[in-house]
């Protein structure tokens, strides 16, 4: 009986001693917690999409708390998260809602194929192997690397062979932009007022463009000539729009012979 009591006593004493030591070690080796960082992290959605420029929400929260970056870079959370962070930080911030736009209209019916590609079924592999699947070397390969990169289900490949972007699900994180080997996806402010050029063919060979894709920009320069405010300039063969000057009259859209310019991307 005495042996049992002694064993129990020693066990309790050992446990008590270990508890004290653990508490002491915890204080000695404790990592200081930045409460502001914790508060910021609690407001972030946890998507870890990288749209803010950081690998995950933890890194972004730390940078925001330390004042190293702006608190309105969370694309997944948008205006709602920006408003919450403004309260946490005691500052006024606004979020610019962005969405991805595909700058290619080379559907299966309009763009001639380069041939039958039987390699790895990804855009990156096709571009590396044969410079894409279409005779237009600037055209979308259509294997959906962008859709695979989208963590929010915002992109699917349509029956016409081109990515379809769901603006409701798109957070503007930019993952699809990075995934496209042809650089055919670009982020735009959804409040953009004015045309967007939906073609990135930079060739100056007009007959070749017309032969390889019925929807390609033929570099006629009509859009630039029609723009009275001078908001459009052909840069490397691509109509570049200065939205500061653009009044949204739509004359360039009406005058484009291949309908490359569009005013309805964001339904403005």
mmCIF file of C-alpha atoms in Angstrom:
data_model
loop_
_atom_site.group_PDB
_atom_site.id
_atom_site.type_symbol
_atom_site.label_atom_id
_atom_site.label_comp_id
_atom_site.label_asym_id
_atom_site.label_seq_id
_atom_site.Cartn_x
_atom_site.Cartn_y
_atom_site.Cartn_z
ATOM 1 C CA UNK A 1 0.000 0.000 0.000
ATOM 2 C CA UNK A 2 2.834 2.384 0.913
ATOM 3 C CA UNK A 3 4.491 1.615 -2.417
ATOM 4 C CA UNK A 4 1.335 2.632 -4.300
ATOM 5 C CA UNK A 5 1.011 5.880 -2.345
ATOM 6 C CA UNK A 6 4.658 6.719 -2.913
ATOM 7 C CA UNK A 7 4.295 6.026 -6.654
ATOM 8 C CA UNK A 8 1.243 8.286 -6.872
ATOM 9 C CA UNK A 9 2.991 11.014 -4.921
ATOM 10 C CA UNK A 10 6.080 10.865 -7.098
ATOM 11 C CA UNK A 11 3.899 10.952 -10.251
ATOM 12 C CA UNK A 12 2.048 14.058 -9.070
ATOM 13 C CA UNK A 13 5.288 15.748 -8.053
ATOM 14 C CA UNK A 14 6.870 14.942 -11.423
ATOM 15 C CA UNK A 15 3.834 16.229 -13.312
ATOM 16 C CA UNK A 16 3.808 19.414 -11.227
ATOM 17 C CA UNK A 17 7.510 19.978 -11.854
ATOM 18 C CA UNK A 18 7.134 19.364 -15.593
ATOM 19 C CA UNK A 19 4.233 21.810 -15.698
ATOM 20 C CA UNK A 20 6.343 24.490 -14.034
ATOM 21 C CA UNK A 21 9.225 23.864 -16.392
ATOM 22 C CA UNK A 22 6.973 23.996 -19.457
ATOM 23 C CA UNK A 23 5.469 27.256 -18.259
ATOM 24 C CA UNK A 24 8.939 28.674 -17.693
ATOM 25 C CA UNK A 25 10.186 27.544 -21.105
ATOM 26 C CA UNK A 26 7.085 29.039 -22.727
ATOM 27 C CA UNK A 27 7.869 32.428 -21.220
ATOM 28 C CA UNK A 28 11.559 32.242 -22.044
ATOM 29 C CA UNK A 29 11.131 31.141 -25.661
ATOM 30 C CA UNK A 30 7.839 32.882 -26.406
ATOM 31 C CA UNK A 31 7.661 34.675 -29.762
ATOM 32 C CA UNK A 32 6.206 38.175 -29.395
ATOM 33 C CA UNK A 33 2.771 38.452 -31.023
ATOM 34 C CA UNK A 34 1.857 41.504 -33.024
ATOM 35 C CA UNK A 35 -1.800 41.932 -32.148
ATOM 36 C CA UNK A 36 -2.368 44.174 -35.146
ATOM 37 C CA UNK A 37 -1.073 41.397 -37.410
ATOM 38 C CA UNK A 38 -3.467 38.945 -35.752
ATOM 39 C CA UNK A 39 -6.387 41.350 -36.204
ATOM 40 C CA UNK A 40 -5.522 41.919 -39.858
ATOM 41 C CA UNK A 41 -5.199 38.193 -40.526
ATOM 42 C CA UNK A 42 -8.630 37.538 -39.036
ATOM 43 C CA UNK A 43 -10.202 39.816 -41.645
ATOM 44 C CA UNK A 44 -8.563 38.119 -44.630
ATOM 45 C CA UNK A 45 -10.469 35.361 -46.488
ATOM 46 C CA UNK A 46 -7.713 32.752 -46.280
ATOM 47 C CA UNK A 47 -7.762 32.038 -50.017
ATOM 48 C CA UNK A 48 -3.945 32.206 -50.258
ATOM 49 C CA UNK A 49 -4.394 33.021 -53.959
ATOM 50 C CA UNK A 50 -1.346 35.273 -54.249
ATOM 51 C CA UNK A 51 -3.297 38.135 -55.798
ATOM 52 C CA UNK A 52 -1.838 40.535 -53.236
ATOM 53 C CA UNK A 53 1.693 39.646 -54.316
ATOM 54 C CA UNK A 54 2.408 37.411 -51.312
ATOM 55 C CA UNK A 55 2.393 33.585 -51.273
ATOM 56 C CA UNK A 56 -0.373 33.559 -48.670
ATOM 57 C CA UNK A 57 -2.593 35.578 -46.358
ATOM 58 C CA UNK A 58 -0.182 35.266 -43.418
ATOM 59 C CA UNK A 59 2.615 37.044 -45.264
ATOM 60 C CA UNK A 60 0.290 39.780 -46.457
ATOM 61 C CA UNK A 61 -1.154 40.301 -42.968
ATOM 62 C CA UNK A 62 2.343 40.706 -41.530
ATOM 63 C CA UNK A 63 3.328 43.238 -44.206
ATOM 64 C CA UNK A 64 0.112 45.222 -43.747
ATOM 65 C CA UNK A 65 0.512 45.300 -39.975
ATOM 66 C CA UNK A 66 4.065 46.583 -40.362
ATOM 67 C CA UNK A 67 2.910 49.269 -42.792
ATOM 68 C CA UNK A 68 5.003 47.932 -45.662
ATOM 69 C CA UNK A 69 2.159 47.486 -48.155
ATOM 70 C CA UNK A 70 -1.267 48.955 -48.799
ATOM 71 C CA UNK A 71 -4.238 47.341 -47.035
ATOM 72 C CA UNK A 72 -6.361 47.227 -50.194
ATOM 73 C CA UNK A 73 -4.465 44.564 -52.152
ATOM 74 C CA UNK A 74 -6.655 41.599 -51.221
ATOM 75 C CA UNK A 75 -8.309 40.788 -54.537
ATOM 76 C CA UNK A 76 -10.255 37.826 -53.185
ATOM 77 C CA UNK A 77 -11.867 39.926 -50.458
ATOM 78 C CA UNK A 78 -12.316 43.059 -52.519
ATOM 79 C CA UNK A 79 -14.086 46.107 -51.129
ATOM 80 C CA UNK A 80 -15.536 44.216 -48.164
ATOM 81 C CA UNK A 81 -12.144 43.194 -46.801
ATOM 82 C CA UNK A 82 -10.688 46.621 -47.564
ATOM 83 C CA UNK A 83 -13.414 48.186 -45.441
ATOM 84 C CA UNK A 84 -12.745 45.789 -42.553
ATOM 85 C CA UNK A 85 -9.018 46.472 -42.677
ATOM 86 C CA UNK A 86 -9.647 50.202 -42.690
ATOM 87 C CA UNK A 87 -11.406 49.813 -39.343
ATOM 88 C CA UNK A 88 -8.629 47.638 -37.910
ATOM 89 C CA UNK A 89 -5.917 50.055 -39.005
ATOM 90 C CA UNK A 90 -7.849 53.243 -38.391
ATOM 91 C CA UNK A 91 -7.313 54.502 -41.925
ATOM 92 C CA UNK A 92 -9.454 55.060 -44.994
ATOM 93 C CA UNK A 93 -8.848 52.620 -47.839
ATOM 94 C CA UNK A 94 -10.719 51.758 -51.001
ATOM 95 C CA UNK A 95 -10.402 48.642 -53.120
ATOM 96 C CA UNK A 96 -10.231 48.649 -56.899
ATOM 97 C CA UNK A 97 -12.218 45.724 -58.236
ATOM 98 C CA UNK A 98 -10.373 44.041 -61.071
ATOM 99 C CA UNK A 99 -11.281 41.167 -63.346
ATOM 100 C CA UNK A 100 -9.523 39.153 -66.005
ATOM 101 C CA UNK A 101 -10.185 39.665 -69.706
ATOM 102 C CA UNK A 102 -9.148 37.308 -72.509
ATOM 103 C CA UNK A 103 -7.523 39.285 -75.318
ATOM 104 C CA UNK A 104 -8.113 36.784 -78.096
ATOM 105 C CA UNK A 105 -11.083 35.999 -80.344
ATOM 106 C CA UNK A 106 -9.463 33.158 -82.252
ATOM 107 C CA UNK A 107 -12.178 30.527 -81.914
ATOM 108 C CA UNK A 108 -12.050 27.130 -83.600
ATOM 109 C CA UNK A 109 -14.211 28.463 -86.420
ATOM 110 C CA UNK A 110 -12.175 31.641 -86.983
ATOM 111 C CA UNK A 111 -8.546 30.682 -86.398
ATOM 112 C CA UNK A 112 -6.878 28.043 -88.518
ATOM 113 C CA UNK A 113 -5.056 25.268 -86.616
ATOM 114 C CA UNK A 114 -1.322 24.796 -87.004
ATOM 115 C CA UNK A 115 -1.853 21.043 -87.260
ATOM 116 C CA UNK A 116 -2.776 18.130 -85.022
ATOM 117 C CA UNK A 117 -0.932 18.505 -81.752
ATOM 118 C CA UNK A 118 -0.498 15.240 -79.830
ATOM 119 C CA UNK A 119 1.913 16.367 -77.145
ATOM 120 C CA UNK A 120 1.270 17.196 -73.500
ATOM 121 C CA UNK A 121 -2.162 18.787 -73.362
ATOM 122 C CA UNK A 122 -1.253 22.093 -71.746
ATOM 123 C CA UNK A 123 -0.853 25.542 -73.234
ATOM 124 C CA UNK A 124 2.670 25.859 -71.872
ATOM 125 C CA UNK A 125 3.770 22.573 -73.466
ATOM 126 C CA UNK A 126 2.139 23.360 -76.818
ATOM 127 C CA UNK A 127 3.706 26.807 -76.955
ATOM 128 C CA UNK A 128 7.119 25.454 -76.075
ATOM 129 C CA UNK A 129 6.868 22.603 -78.585
ATOM 130 C CA UNK A 130 5.303 24.243 -81.657
ATOM 131 C CA UNK A 131 4.594 27.852 -80.615
ATOM 132 C CA UNK A 132 0.909 27.148 -80.013
ATOM 133 C CA UNK A 133 -1.888 25.309 -81.773
ATOM 134 C CA UNK A 134 -2.940 28.002 -84.255
ATOM 135 C CA UNK A 135 -1.345 29.475 -87.373
ATOM 136 C CA UNK A 136 -1.729 32.815 -85.617
ATOM 137 C CA UNK A 137 1.323 32.679 -83.384
ATOM 138 C CA UNK A 138 -0.372 35.092 -80.967
ATOM 139 C CA UNK A 139 -3.535 32.996 -80.554
ATOM 140 C CA UNK A 140 -4.862 31.144 -77.512
ATOM 141 C CA UNK A 141 -3.730 27.510 -77.384
ATOM 142 C CA UNK A 142 -6.997 26.558 -75.698
ATOM 143 C CA UNK A 143 -5.853 23.824 -73.295
ATOM 144 C CA UNK A 144 -6.958 25.742 -70.227
ATOM 145 C CA UNK A 145 -3.825 26.455 -68.196
ATOM 146 C CA UNK A 146 -5.679 29.564 -67.054
ATOM 147 C CA UNK A 147 -8.700 27.544 -65.914
ATOM 148 C CA UNK A 148 -6.448 25.128 -64.004
ATOM 149 C CA UNK A 149 -4.743 28.052 -62.258
ATOM 150 C CA UNK A 150 -8.024 29.665 -61.156
ATOM 151 C CA UNK A 151 -8.830 28.628 -57.584
ATOM 152 C CA UNK A 152 -12.260 30.259 -57.671
ATOM 153 C CA UNK A 153 -13.844 28.397 -60.575
ATOM 154 C CA UNK A 154 -13.920 31.562 -62.623
ATOM 155 C CA UNK A 155 -12.744 30.093 -65.937
ATOM 156 C CA UNK A 156 -13.938 27.238 -68.154
ATOM 157 C CA UNK A 157 -13.019 26.342 -71.726
ATOM 158 C CA UNK A 158 -15.978 26.929 -74.028
ATOM 159 C CA UNK A 159 -17.129 24.833 -76.969
ATOM 160 C CA UNK A 160 -15.425 27.330 -79.271
ATOM 161 C CA UNK A 161 -12.040 26.451 -77.747
ATOM 162 C CA UNK A 162 -11.537 29.708 -75.837
ATOM 163 C CA UNK A 163 -11.563 30.375 -72.079
ATOM 164 C CA UNK A 164 -14.790 31.840 -70.723
ATOM 165 C CA UNK A 165 -14.304 34.090 -67.700
ATOM 166 C CA UNK A 166 -17.113 34.312 -65.167
ATOM 167 C CA UNK A 167 -16.930 37.882 -63.914
ATOM 168 C CA UNK A 168 -19.036 36.971 -60.875
ATOM 169 C CA UNK A 169 -16.455 34.455 -59.668
ATOM 170 C CA UNK A 170 -13.339 36.279 -60.846
ATOM 171 C CA UNK A 171 -11.522 37.923 -57.947
ATOM 172 C CA UNK A 172 -8.819 39.545 -60.039
ATOM 173 C CA UNK A 173 -6.083 37.557 -58.316
ATOM 174 C CA UNK A 174 -4.047 37.345 -61.526
ATOM 175 C CA UNK A 175 -3.263 33.623 -61.351
ATOM 176 C CA UNK A 176 -4.611 33.136 -64.877
ATOM 177 C CA UNK A 177 -2.532 36.057 -66.119
ATOM 178 C CA UNK A 178 0.628 34.358 -64.893
ATOM 179 C CA UNK A 179 -0.444 30.959 -66.248
ATOM 180 C CA UNK A 180 -1.028 32.065 -69.856
ATOM 181 C CA UNK A 181 2.171 31.470 -71.880
ATOM 182 C CA UNK A 182 0.915 33.783 -74.638
ATOM 183 C CA UNK A 183 0.136 36.649 -72.232
ATOM 184 C CA UNK A 184 -3.413 36.847 -73.557
ATOM 185 C CA UNK A 185 -5.125 37.568 -70.252
ATOM 186 C CA UNK A 186 -5.005 40.959 -68.619
ATOM 187 C CA UNK A 187 -6.562 42.477 -65.507
ATOM 188 C CA UNK A 188 -8.800 45.494 -65.931
ATOM 189 C CA UNK A 189 -10.639 47.682 -63.477
ATOM 190 C CA UNK A 190 -14.291 46.644 -63.800
ATOM 191 C CA UNK A 191 -15.201 50.340 -63.795
ATOM 192 C CA UNK A 192 -13.279 50.793 -67.037
ATOM 193 C CA UNK A 193 -15.213 53.043 -69.376
ATOM 194 C CA UNK A 194 -14.169 52.615 -72.941
ATOM 195 C CA UNK A 195 -13.174 49.976 -75.482
ATOM 196 C CA UNK A 196 -10.840 47.047 -74.953
ATOM 197 C CA UNK A 197 -8.873 45.541 -77.835
ATOM 198 C CA UNK A 198 -9.544 41.794 -77.850
ATOM 199 C CA UNK A 199 -6.578 40.791 -79.980
ATOM 200 C CA UNK A 200 -2.847 40.685 -79.320
ATOM 201 C CA UNK A 201 -1.605 39.877 -82.828
ATOM 202 C CA UNK A 202 1.409 42.123 -83.278
ATOM 203 C CA UNK A 203 2.244 41.032 -86.824
ATOM 204 C CA UNK A 204 2.243 43.717 -89.519
ATOM 205 C CA UNK A 205 1.453 41.205 -92.262
ATOM 206 C CA UNK A 206 -2.163 42.087 -93.014
ATOM 207 C CA UNK A 207 -2.831 39.322 -95.603
ATOM 208 C CA UNK A 208 -1.429 36.713 -93.204
ATOM 209 C CA UNK A 209 -3.592 37.966 -90.350
ATOM 210 C CA UNK A 210 -6.749 37.861 -92.470
ATOM 211 C CA UNK A 211 -5.880 34.377 -93.727
ATOM 212 C CA UNK A 212 -5.089 32.863 -90.326
ATOM 213 C CA UNK A 213 -7.869 34.419 -88.224
ATOM 214 C CA UNK A 214 -11.077 36.086 -89.316
ATOM 215 C CA UNK A 215 -11.296 37.921 -85.989
ATOM 216 C CA UNK A 216 -7.769 39.308 -85.916
ATOM 217 C CA UNK A 217 -6.766 42.959 -85.788
ATOM 218 C CA UNK A 218 -5.629 43.886 -89.309
ATOM 219 C CA UNK A 219 -3.729 47.042 -88.288
ATOM 220 C CA UNK A 220 -5.815 49.332 -90.469
ATOM 221 C CA UNK A 221 -5.545 52.150 -87.930
ATOM 222 C CA UNK A 222 -9.168 53.140 -88.449
ATOM 223 C CA UNK A 223 -9.815 53.208 -84.693
ATOM 224 C CA UNK A 224 -6.979 55.662 -84.170
ATOM 225 C CA UNK A 225 -8.236 57.907 -86.971
ATOM 226 C CA UNK A 226 -11.832 57.896 -85.703
ATOM 227 C CA UNK A 227 -10.909 58.799 -82.128
ATOM 228 C CA UNK A 228 -11.417 62.542 -81.821
ATOM 229 C CA UNK A 229 -9.910 62.863 -78.296
ATOM 230 C CA UNK A 230 -6.787 61.022 -79.460
ATOM 231 C CA UNK A 231 -7.260 58.281 -76.883
ATOM 232 C CA UNK A 232 -6.158 55.421 -79.159
ATOM 233 C CA UNK A 233 -2.664 54.747 -80.447
ATOM 234 C CA UNK A 234 -1.372 51.668 -82.248
ATOM 235 C CA UNK A 235 1.529 50.394 -80.162
ATOM 236 C CA UNK A 236 3.342 47.411 -81.711
ATOM 237 C CA UNK A 237 0.242 46.894 -83.810
ATOM 238 C CA UNK A 238 -2.117 46.767 -80.823
ATOM 239 C CA UNK A 239 -4.724 49.499 -80.160
ATOM 240 C CA UNK A 240 -3.785 50.957 -76.774
ATOM 241 C CA UNK A 241 -6.486 53.030 -75.086
ATOM 242 C CA UNK A 242 -5.800 55.962 -72.798
ATOM 243 C CA UNK A 243 -8.851 55.825 -70.527
ATOM 244 C CA UNK A 244 -8.045 59.243 -69.132
ATOM 245 C CA UNK A 245 -8.805 60.717 -72.556
ATOM 246 C CA UNK A 246 -11.460 58.247 -73.723
ATOM 247 C CA UNK A 247 -15.017 59.564 -73.523
ATOM 248 C CA UNK A 248 -16.617 56.224 -74.330
ATOM 249 C CA UNK A 249 -18.326 57.437 -77.519
ATOM 250 C CA UNK A 250 -17.925 54.046 -79.195
ATOM 251 C CA UNK A 251 -16.987 55.374 -82.656
ATOM 252 C CA UNK A 252 -13.866 53.216 -82.735
ATOM 253 C CA UNK A 253 -15.928 50.132 -81.920
ATOM 254 C CA UNK A 254 -18.425 50.886 -84.674
ATOM 255 C CA UNK A 255 -15.645 51.521 -87.163
ATOM 256 C CA UNK A 256 -13.517 48.440 -86.451
ATOM 257 C CA UNK A 257 -13.876 46.144 -89.511
ATOM 258 C CA UNK A 258 -13.094 42.947 -87.592
ATOM 259 C CA UNK A 259 -14.881 43.929 -84.361
ATOM 260 C CA UNK A 260 -11.708 43.633 -82.318
ATOM 261 C CA UNK A 261 -12.695 46.533 -80.075
ATOM 262 C CA UNK A 262 -15.448 45.899 -77.549
ATOM 263 C CA UNK A 263 -17.340 48.171 -75.174
ATOM 264 C CA UNK A 264 -19.352 45.396 -73.535
ATOM 265 C CA UNK A 265 -16.704 43.438 -71.632
ATOM 266 C CA UNK A 266 -17.975 44.735 -68.277
ATOM 267 C CA UNK A 267 -21.439 45.693 -69.554
ATOM 268 C CA UNK A 268 -20.854 49.410 -69.143
#
